[in-house]
Amino acid sequence: MNPIPVLTIQDVAMLDGVLADFLKKTEAELTIVIDRGGNVISQFGDMDLMEVTIVAALAAGSFAATRELARRIGEIEFNALYHQGNGRHVFMNSVDDDTIMITVFGSRTTVGLVRFYSAAAAQNVANILKSLQHDGHGLIFDATDISGAPIFTDANQASS
Amino acid sequence: MSIINYASREIQFKIVYYGPALCGKTTNLNYIHQRINPQNRGDLVSLATATERTLFFDFLPLNAVVIKGFVTKFQLYTVPGQVIYNATRQLVLRSVDGIVFVADSQWEKMEENVESFRNLTENLTRQNMSIDEVPCVLQYNKRDLTNIAPVNYIEYVLNNGKKRLQSFEAISSTGQNVFAVLNAVSQILLHKFSKQNEVPRATPLAIAIPAENVMPHDENLTV
């Protein structure tokens, strides 16, 4: 029996507060906090821009893939990565050993500004996540809460 | 590691399809992507070479309502099966909640199956996880081919750990038991987080294969 880590409504509000302040200062479009496995922990900004789940999975992969490159030049990992596009860019920075912050921004701001404010934002996010680990709240379901029906069905077979 | 967001009432789980090169991992995700209700899935993302070999991973996000009051998001990944990409497999396994090990049923692939399963257990150990603790289901794929090993032989070489894993015969190219496998691993991982921790046994669908290869093998026992 293993509890699943929980982000309470208060935790989410605190994280949203940090991310909203970060977006306001930088004029970036969207910021996502993910774990290094690609799971989304928190997100704030214009979610219609892209499919956040997929961006999170790809960003986690991208961040992890450069780790070996960092090791080859004597670093443990790169603390930050920047992908420059024509109109839209992505900045990723390490929050702690398990967490990464992704920021998507356009021409209204600069990578320097995003980089500058991301350090403080990452520190604030790390502090909130650290307090969650100390509080140790988790959730365990009752088996009756879980649907007994097949979770996923083949649409063609179900309709035939 | 999965996490629950009480504000959005969402839970996320990560399921990884693991196995030797060309065993059908990507074919599983392709079939699920094609046949599941489009409202319940996102785009299938494949980071592959020009010859369709998986270079980094394939990724398919699925949504379901299976736990009262929560939207459950299942994120399906495949790993690159080729031996040289072990560092990539380790990355994709990070924070995994459930595993589908896809074995190629052909006789000449048995050594690769065993090596890949050993590689899986080693990579889990590197993350302080154990194959006995992570929800895992075995899929014996390509049962429509002629040069396949009997199921009891594959069970003998792969499913011989302390904990007997649930296993399914499958043909991922036609979709036979693809959804049964996905449902089985999903149920096992959901019940891992429940108070009772008892998983209802999944029933594999009958599969059209030569009679001499049919063996009863649906096991979920701790020896």
Short mmCIF file of C-alpha atoms in Angstrom, two decimals:
data_model
loop_
_atom_site.label_atom_id
_atom_site.label_comp_id
_atom_site.label_asym_id
_atom_site.label_seq_id
_atom_site.Cartn_x
_atom_site.Cartn_y
_atom_site.Cartn_z
CA MET A 1 0.00 0.00 0.00
CA ASN A 2 1.70 3.16 -1.24
CA PRO A 3 0.28 6.67 -0.90
CA ILE A 4 0.40 8.91 -3.96
CA PRO A 5 1.98 12.32 -3.28
CA VAL A 6 -0.69 15.00 -3.16
CA LEU A 7 -0.70 18.64 -4.18
CA THR A 8 -3.49 20.19 -2.11
CA ILE A 9 -5.53 23.16 -3.34
CA GLN A 10 -3.39 25.36 -1.04
CA ASP A 11 -0.17 23.92 -2.49
CA VAL A 12 -1.38 24.56 -6.01
CA ALA A 13 -2.40 28.11 -5.07
CA MET A 14 1.08 28.78 -3.66
CA LEU A 15 2.75 27.39 -6.77
CA ASP A 16 0.40 29.36 -9.00
CA GLY A 17 1.28 32.52 -7.05
CA VAL A 18 5.00 32.03 -7.69
CA LEU A 19 4.50 31.20 -11.37
CA ALA A 20 2.04 34.08 -11.94
CA ASP A 21 4.51 36.53 -10.42
CA PHE A 22 7.26 35.10 -12.64
CA LEU A 23 5.16 35.43 -15.79
CA LYS A 24 4.14 38.97 -14.90
CA LYS A 25 7.73 40.08 -14.41
CA THR A 26 9.09 38.39 -17.50
CA GLU A 27 6.08 38.77 -19.82
CA ALA A 28 6.57 35.14 -20.83
CA GLU A 29 3.59 33.19 -22.15
CA LEU A 30 3.58 29.94 -20.27
CA THR A 31 5.53 28.20 -17.54
CA ILE A 32 5.35 24.54 -16.54
CA VAL A 33 6.90 22.77 -13.56
CA ILE A 34 7.58 19.10 -14.25
CA ASP A 35 9.36 16.22 -12.59
CA ARG A 36 12.30 14.67 -14.42
CA GLY A 37 10.14 11.78 -15.52
CA GLY A 38 8.01 14.20 -17.56
CA ASN A 39 4.98 14.45 -15.22
CA VAL A 40 3.40 17.90 -14.99
CA ILE A 41 3.39 19.23 -11.40
CA SER A 42 2.07 22.73 -12.07
CA GLN A 43 1.43 25.05 -15.00
CA PHE A 44 0.47 28.67 -15.43
CA GLY A 45 -0.16 30.95 -18.40
CA ASP A 46 -1.69 30.51 -21.82
CA MET A 47 -2.41 26.78 -21.88
CA ASP A 48 -4.02 26.99 -25.33
CA LEU A 49 -0.59 27.57 -26.86
CA MET A 50 0.31 23.89 -26.94
CA GLU A 51 -0.39 20.49 -25.51
CA VAL A 52 1.33 20.83 -22.16
CA THR A 53 1.60 17.07 -21.49
CA ILE A 54 3.58 16.49 -24.67
CA VAL A 55 5.80 19.54 -24.15
CA ALA A 56 6.56 18.25 -20.63
CA ALA A 57 7.55 14.79 -21.90
CA LEU A 58 9.77 16.21 -24.63
CA ALA A 59 11.35 18.81 -22.35
CA ALA A 60 12.19 16.18 -19.73
CA GLY A 61 13.81 14.11 -22.48
CA SER A 62 15.70 17.08 -23.85
CA PHE A 63 16.97 18.07 -20.41
CA ALA A 64 18.04 14.54 -19.61
CA ALA A 65 19.73 14.01 -22.98
CA THR A 66 22.12 16.90 -22.44
CA ARG A 67 23.25 15.46 -19.13
CA GLU A 68 25.78 13.20 -20.83
CA LEU A 69 27.09 16.15 -22.85
CA ALA A 70 27.56 18.06 -19.60
CA ARG A 71 29.40 15.15 -18.07
CA ARG A 72 31.82 15.07 -21.00
CA ILE A 73 32.95 18.59 -20.20
CA GLY A 74 33.26 17.91 -16.50
CA GLU A 75 29.86 19.13 -15.31
CA ILE A 76 27.24 17.06 -13.49
CA GLU A 77 24.52 18.56 -15.65
CA PHE A 78 23.57 21.84 -17.30
CA ASN A 79 21.47 23.95 -14.96
CA ALA A 80 19.65 25.63 -17.82
CA LEU A 81 18.90 25.07 -21.50
CA TYR A 82 17.69 27.50 -24.12
CA HIS A 83 16.05 26.60 -27.43
CA GLN A 84 15.78 29.57 -29.77
CA GLY A 85 13.05 29.68 -32.39
CA ASN A 86 12.08 32.31 -34.93
CA GLY A 87 9.23 33.77 -32.91
CA ARG A 88 8.91 31.61 -29.84
CA HIS A 89 11.55 30.20 -27.56
CA VAL A 90 11.89 27.75 -24.68
CA PHE A 91 14.00 28.21 -21.58
CA MET A 92 14.41 25.32 -19.14
CA ASN A 93 16.09 25.47 -15.78
CA SER A 94 16.68 23.02 -12.97
CA VAL A 95 14.57 23.54 -9.83
CA ASP A 96 15.99 20.72 -7.71
CA ASP A 97 17.25 17.17 -8.19
CA ASP A 98 13.78 15.97 -9.24
CA THR A 99 12.18 19.00 -10.85
CA ILE A 100 12.55 21.22 -13.92
CA MET A 101 10.86 24.48 -14.86
CA ILE A 102 10.00 25.18 -18.52
CA THR A 103 9.21 28.67 -19.79
CA VAL A 104 7.81 29.44 -23.23
CA PHE A 105 8.16 33.04 -24.36
CA GLY A 106 7.90 35.18 -27.48
CA SER A 107 9.10 38.52 -28.76
CA ARG A 108 7.63 40.58 -25.89
CA THR A 109 10.57 39.64 -23.67
CA THR A 110 14.18 38.48 -23.82
CA VAL A 111 16.03 35.37 -22.75
CA GLY A 112 18.09 37.48 -20.36
CA LEU A 113 15.02 38.64 -18.46
CA VAL A 114 13.57 35.12 -18.34
CA ARG A 115 16.89 33.72 -17.17
CA PHE A 116 17.24 36.43 -14.50
CA TYR A 117 13.82 35.95 -12.90
CA SER A 118 13.76 32.16 -13.34
CA ALA A 119 16.46 31.71 -10.71
CA ALA A 120 14.34 33.25 -7.94
CA ALA A 121 11.16 31.58 -9.19
CA ALA A 122 12.89 28.18 -9.22
CA GLN A 123 14.12 28.74 -5.67
CA ASN A 124 10.59 29.60 -4.49
CA VAL A 125 9.14 26.55 -6.26
CA ALA A 126 11.85 24.35 -4.71
CA ASN A 127 10.97 25.65 -1.24
CA ILE A 128 7.28 24.85 -1.73
CA LEU A 129 8.02 21.36 -3.03
CA LYS A 130 10.43 20.75 -0.16
CA SER A 131 7.74 21.62 2.35
CA LEU A 132 5.43 19.08 0.66
CA GLN A 133 8.00 16.35 1.21
CA HIS A 134 8.25 17.24 4.89
CA ASP A 135 4.48 17.35 5.33
CA GLY A 136 4.38 13.93 3.70
CA HIS A 137 0.71 13.94 2.80
CA GLY A 138 -0.39 11.24 0.40
CA LEU A 139 -3.58 9.63 -0.76
CA ILE A 140 -4.64 5.99 -0.72
CA PHE A 141 -7.81 4.97 -2.49
CA ASP A 142 -10.47 2.56 -1.46
CA ALA A 143 -10.64 -0.25 -4.01
CA THR A 144 -14.34 0.51 -4.49
CA ASP A 145 -13.35 3.95 -5.85
CA ILE A 146 -11.64 2.28 -8.81
CA SER A 147 -13.84 1.34 -11.73
CA GLY A 148 -13.96 -2.40 -12.38
CA ALA A 149 -14.83 -1.90 -16.05
CA PRO A 150 -12.06 -2.00 -18.67
CA ILE A 151 -10.32 1.37 -18.50
CA PHE A 152 -9.56 1.61 -22.20
CA THR A 153 -11.64 0.14 -24.98
CA ASP A 154 -11.05 -0.43 -28.66
CA ALA A 155 -13.49 2.08 -30.17
CA ASN A 156 -14.10 -0.01 -33.29
CA GLN A 157 -14.76 -3.23 -31.38
CA ALA A 158 -16.94 -1.42 -28.82
CA SER A 159 -19.15 -0.02 -31.56
CA SER A 160 -19.43 -3.28 -33.53
CA MET B 1 6.37 9.00 -9.58
CA SER B 2 2.70 9.73 -9.95
CA ILE B 3 1.25 12.83 -8.34
CA ILE B 4 -2.28 13.98 -7.51
CA ASN B 5 -3.31 17.56 -8.17
CA TYR B 6 -6.30 18.30 -5.95
CA ALA B 7 -6.98 21.65 -7.59
CA SER B 8 -7.48 20.14 -11.06
CA ARG B 9 -8.46 16.74 -9.61
CA GLU B 10 -5.97 14.99 -11.85
CA ILE B 11 -3.71 11.99 -11.31
CA GLN B 12 -0.85 11.09 -13.64
CA PHE B 13 0.69 7.70 -14.20
CA LYS B 14 3.58 6.71 -16.43
CA ILE B 15 3.57 3.35 -18.21
CA VAL B 16 6.64 2.25 -20.18
CA TYR B 17 6.62 -0.38 -22.95
CA TYR B 18 9.98 -2.17 -22.72
CA GLY B 19 11.50 -4.97 -24.77
CA PRO B 20 14.12 -5.95 -27.36
CA ALA B 21 14.51 -4.23 -30.73
CA LEU B 22 11.69 -4.76 -33.24
CA CYS B 23 9.48 -6.65 -30.76
CA GLY B 24 6.46 -4.40 -31.42
CA LYS B 25 6.50 -1.72 -28.71
CA THR B 26 5.79 1.14 -31.10
CA THR B 27 3.18 -1.00 -32.89
CA ASN B 28 1.31 -1.32 -29.57
CA LEU B 29 1.17 2.47 -29.18
CA ASN B 30 0.24 2.96 -32.83
CA TYR B 31 -2.68 0.56 -32.48
CA ILE B 32 -3.90 2.19 -29.25
CA HIS B 33 -3.63 5.62 -30.85
CA GLN B 34 -5.61 4.51 -33.90
CA ARG B 35 -8.37 2.66 -32.07
CA ILE B 36 -9.03 4.55 -28.84
CA ASN B 37 -11.70 7.22 -28.74
CA PRO B 38 -9.92 10.39 -29.99
CA GLN B 39 -11.48 12.39 -27.16
CA ASN B 40 -9.49 10.28 -24.69
CA ARG B 41 -6.07 10.69 -26.22
CA GLY B 42 -3.52 13.27 -27.29
CA ASP B 43 -1.12 13.14 -30.21
CA LEU B 44 1.28 10.24 -30.62
CA VAL B 45 4.79 11.67 -30.58
CA SER B 46 7.55 9.54 -32.09
CA LEU B 47 11.20 10.45 -31.95
CA ALA B 48 12.40 7.97 -34.56
CA THR B 49 15.06 7.62 -37.25
CA ALA B 50 14.29 7.94 -40.96
CA THR B 51 13.77 4.17 -41.05
CA GLU B 52 11.13 4.28 -38.30
CA ARG B 53 13.41 2.85 -35.60
CA THR B 54 12.76 4.45 -32.23
CA LEU B 55 15.63 6.80 -31.43
CA PHE B 56 14.53 8.34 -28.15
CA PHE B 57 10.97 7.36 -27.26
CA ASP B 58 7.36 7.29 -28.42
CA PHE B 59 4.84 9.06 -26.24
CA LEU B 60 1.06 8.83 -26.10
CA PRO B 61 -1.03 10.61 -23.43
CA LEU B 62 -4.40 9.03 -22.54
CA ASN B 63 -7.20 10.28 -20.30
CA ALA B 64 -9.68 8.12 -18.40
CA VAL B 65 -12.13 8.37 -15.52
CA VAL B 66 -11.41 5.35 -13.39
CA ILE B 67 -11.08 6.74 -9.89
CA LYS B 68 -14.14 8.35 -8.39
CA GLY B 69 -13.87 12.13 -8.67
CA PHE B 70 -10.55 12.27 -10.54
CA VAL B 71 -9.40 12.49 -14.14
CA THR B 72 -6.65 9.93 -14.55
CA LYS B 73 -3.93 10.63 -17.09
CA PHE B 74 -1.90 7.71 -18.34
CA GLN B 75 1.29 8.57 -20.20
CA LEU B 76 2.50 5.73 -22.39
CA TYR B 77 6.15 5.63 -23.41
CA THR B 78 8.25 3.19 -25.39
CA VAL B 79 12.00 2.81 -25.07
CA PRO B 80 14.43 2.26 -27.95
CA GLY B 81 15.07 -1.48 -28.02
CA GLN B 82 18.48 -1.42 -29.66
CA VAL B 83 21.22 -2.46 -27.23
CA ILE B 84 23.35 0.66 -27.71
CA TYR B 85 20.60 2.98 -26.40
CA ASN B 86 20.71 1.88 -22.76
CA ALA B 87 21.31 5.42 -21.45
CA THR B 88 18.09 6.48 -23.19
CA ARG B 89 16.18 3.57 -21.67
CA GLN B 90 17.34 4.64 -18.22
CA LEU B 91 16.05 8.16 -18.86
CA VAL B 92 12.65 6.98 -20.04
CA LEU B 93 12.30 4.65 -17.05
CA ARG B 94 12.65 7.55 -14.65
CA SER B 95 9.54 7.92 -12.42
CA VAL B 96 7.88 4.90 -14.05
CA ASP B 97 4.66 3.63 -12.45
CA GLY B 98 3.95 0.57 -14.61
CA ILE B 99 5.74 -1.57 -17.20
CA VAL B 100 4.63 -3.68 -20.16
CA PHE B 101 7.45 -5.99 -21.20
CA VAL B 102 6.94 -6.91 -24.85
CA ALA B 103 8.64 -10.18 -25.77
CA ASP B 104 9.12 -11.34 -29.35
CA SER B 105 7.76 -14.90 -29.52
CA GLN B 106 10.09 -16.05 -32.31
CA TRP B 107 12.59 -18.75 -31.31
CA GLU B 108 15.59 -16.79 -32.56
CA LYS B 109 14.62 -13.79 -30.41
CA MET B 110 14.61 -15.63 -27.07
CA GLU B 111 18.15 -14.62 -26.19
CA GLU B 112 17.34 -10.98 -26.94
CA ASN B 113 14.18 -11.24 -24.82
CA VAL B 114 16.11 -12.58 -21.86
CA GLU B 115 18.85 -9.98 -22.27
CA SER B 116 16.31 -7.16 -22.51
CA PHE B 117 14.46 -8.37 -19.41
CA ARG B 118 17.74 -8.58 -17.52
CA ASN B 119 18.55 -5.06 -18.73
CA LEU B 120 15.16 -3.89 -17.43
CA THR B 121 15.75 -5.30 -13.97
CA GLU B 122 19.24 -3.76 -13.88
CA ASN B 123 17.96 -0.35 -14.95
CA LEU B 124 15.21 -0.49 -12.31
CA THR B 125 17.78 -1.39 -9.68
CA ARG B 126 19.81 1.69 -10.66
CA GLN B 127 16.73 3.72 -9.73
CA ASN B 128 16.31 1.88 -6.42
CA MET B 129 13.27 0.07 -7.79
CA SER B 130 12.60 -3.63 -8.15
CA ILE B 131 10.77 -5.62 -10.79
CA ASP B 132 8.91 -7.30 -7.88
CA GLU B 133 7.48 -3.96 -6.73
CA VAL B 134 6.73 -2.14 -9.99
CA PRO B 135 3.45 -3.21 -11.62
CA CYS B 136 4.53 -5.21 -14.66
CA VAL B 137 2.76 -7.30 -17.29
CA LEU B 138 4.35 -9.55 -19.91
CA GLN B 139 3.12 -9.47 -23.50
CA TYR B 140 4.17 -12.40 -25.71
CA ASN B 141 3.88 -10.72 -29.08
CA LYS B 142 3.82 -11.92 -32.69
CA ARG B 143 1.80 -15.07 -31.93
CA ASP B 144 0.65 -15.13 -35.56
CA LEU B 145 4.10 -16.06 -36.86
CA THR B 146 5.06 -19.66 -37.60
CA ASN B 147 8.48 -19.92 -35.95
CA ILE B 148 7.33 -19.10 -32.43
CA ALA B 149 8.23 -20.71 -29.13
CA PRO B 150 5.44 -22.26 -27.05
CA VAL B 151 4.11 -20.03 -24.29
CA ASN B 152 5.26 -22.35 -21.51
CA TYR B 153 8.81 -22.07 -22.81
CA ILE B 154 8.70 -18.25 -22.83
CA GLU B 155 7.20 -18.38 -19.33
CA TYR B 156 10.08 -20.61 -18.28
CA VAL B 157 12.78 -18.27 -19.58
CA LEU B 158 11.17 -14.92 -18.70
CA ASN B 159 8.56 -15.33 -15.98
CA ASN B 160 10.70 -17.16 -13.45
CA GLY B 161 11.14 -14.56 -10.72
CA LYS B 162 9.93 -14.57 -7.13
CA LYS B 163 6.68 -13.02 -8.26
CA ARG B 164 4.89 -14.56 -11.25
CA LEU B 165 3.81 -11.76 -13.56
CA GLN B 166 0.56 -11.72 -15.47
CA SER B 167 1.20 -12.59 -19.11
CA PHE B 168 -0.73 -12.33 -22.35
CA GLU B 169 -0.33 -13.70 -25.83
CA ALA B 170 -0.76 -10.90 -28.34
CA ILE B 171 -0.53 -9.82 -31.95
CA SER B 172 0.13 -6.11 -31.77
CA SER B 173 -0.07 -5.60 -35.55
CA THR B 174 -3.73 -6.68 -35.55
CA GLY B 175 -4.42 -5.42 -32.03
CA GLN B 176 -5.20 -8.77 -30.43
CA ASN B 177 -4.92 -8.36 -26.64
CA VAL B 178 -3.25 -4.95 -27.00
CA PHE B 179 -6.00 -3.30 -24.96
CA ALA B 180 -6.20 -6.27 -22.57
CA VAL B 181 -2.52 -5.78 -21.73
CA LEU B 182 -2.91 -2.03 -21.26
CA ASN B 183 -5.95 -2.53 -19.04
CA ALA B 184 -4.19 -5.19 -16.97
CA VAL B 185 -1.14 -3.06 -16.17
CA SER B 186 -3.38 -0.03 -15.49
CA GLN B 187 -5.51 -1.98 -13.02
CA ILE B 188 -2.45 -3.41 -11.23
CA LEU B 189 -0.89 0.02 -10.79
CA LEU B 190 -4.17 1.62 -9.66
CA HIS B 191 -4.71 -1.09 -7.05
CA LYS B 192 -1.16 -0.63 -5.84
CA PHE B 193 -2.42 2.65 -4.39
CA SER B 194 -5.63 1.24 -2.92
CA LYS B 195 -6.18 0.14 0.66
CA GLN B 196 -7.14 -3.40 -0.30
CA ASN B 197 -4.36 -3.81 -2.86
CA GLU B 198 -6.20 -6.65 -4.58
CA VAL B 199 -6.25 -6.68 -8.35
CA PRO B 200 -9.15 -8.27 -10.20
CA ARG B 201 -7.79 -10.85 -12.64
CA ALA B 202 -7.90 -9.75 -16.23
CA THR B 203 -9.13 -12.23 -18.80
CA PRO B 204 -7.09 -12.31 -22.00
CA LEU B 205 -9.14 -12.52 -25.15
CA ALA B 206 -8.92 -15.68 -27.20
CA ILE B 207 -6.28 -15.36 -29.85
CA ALA B 208 -6.11 -17.07 -33.23
CA ILE B 209 -2.90 -19.08 -33.16
CA PRO B 210 -1.89 -22.65 -34.08
CA ALA B 211 -3.41 -25.14 -31.61
CA GLU B 212 -0.11 -26.65 -30.49
CA ASN B 213 1.01 -23.28 -29.12
CA VAL B 214 -2.01 -22.64 -26.91
CA MET B 215 -1.13 -22.95 -23.23
CA PRO B 216 -3.05 -21.67 -20.20
CA HIS B 217 -0.70 -19.24 -18.51
CA ASP B 218 -2.67 -16.44 -16.87
CA GLU B 219 -0.80 -16.24 -13.59
CA ASN B 220 -0.63 -13.62 -10.91
CA LEU B 221 0.73 -15.63 -8.04
CA THR B 222 3.43 -15.00 -5.52
CA VAL B 223 5.43 -18.17 -5.05
#
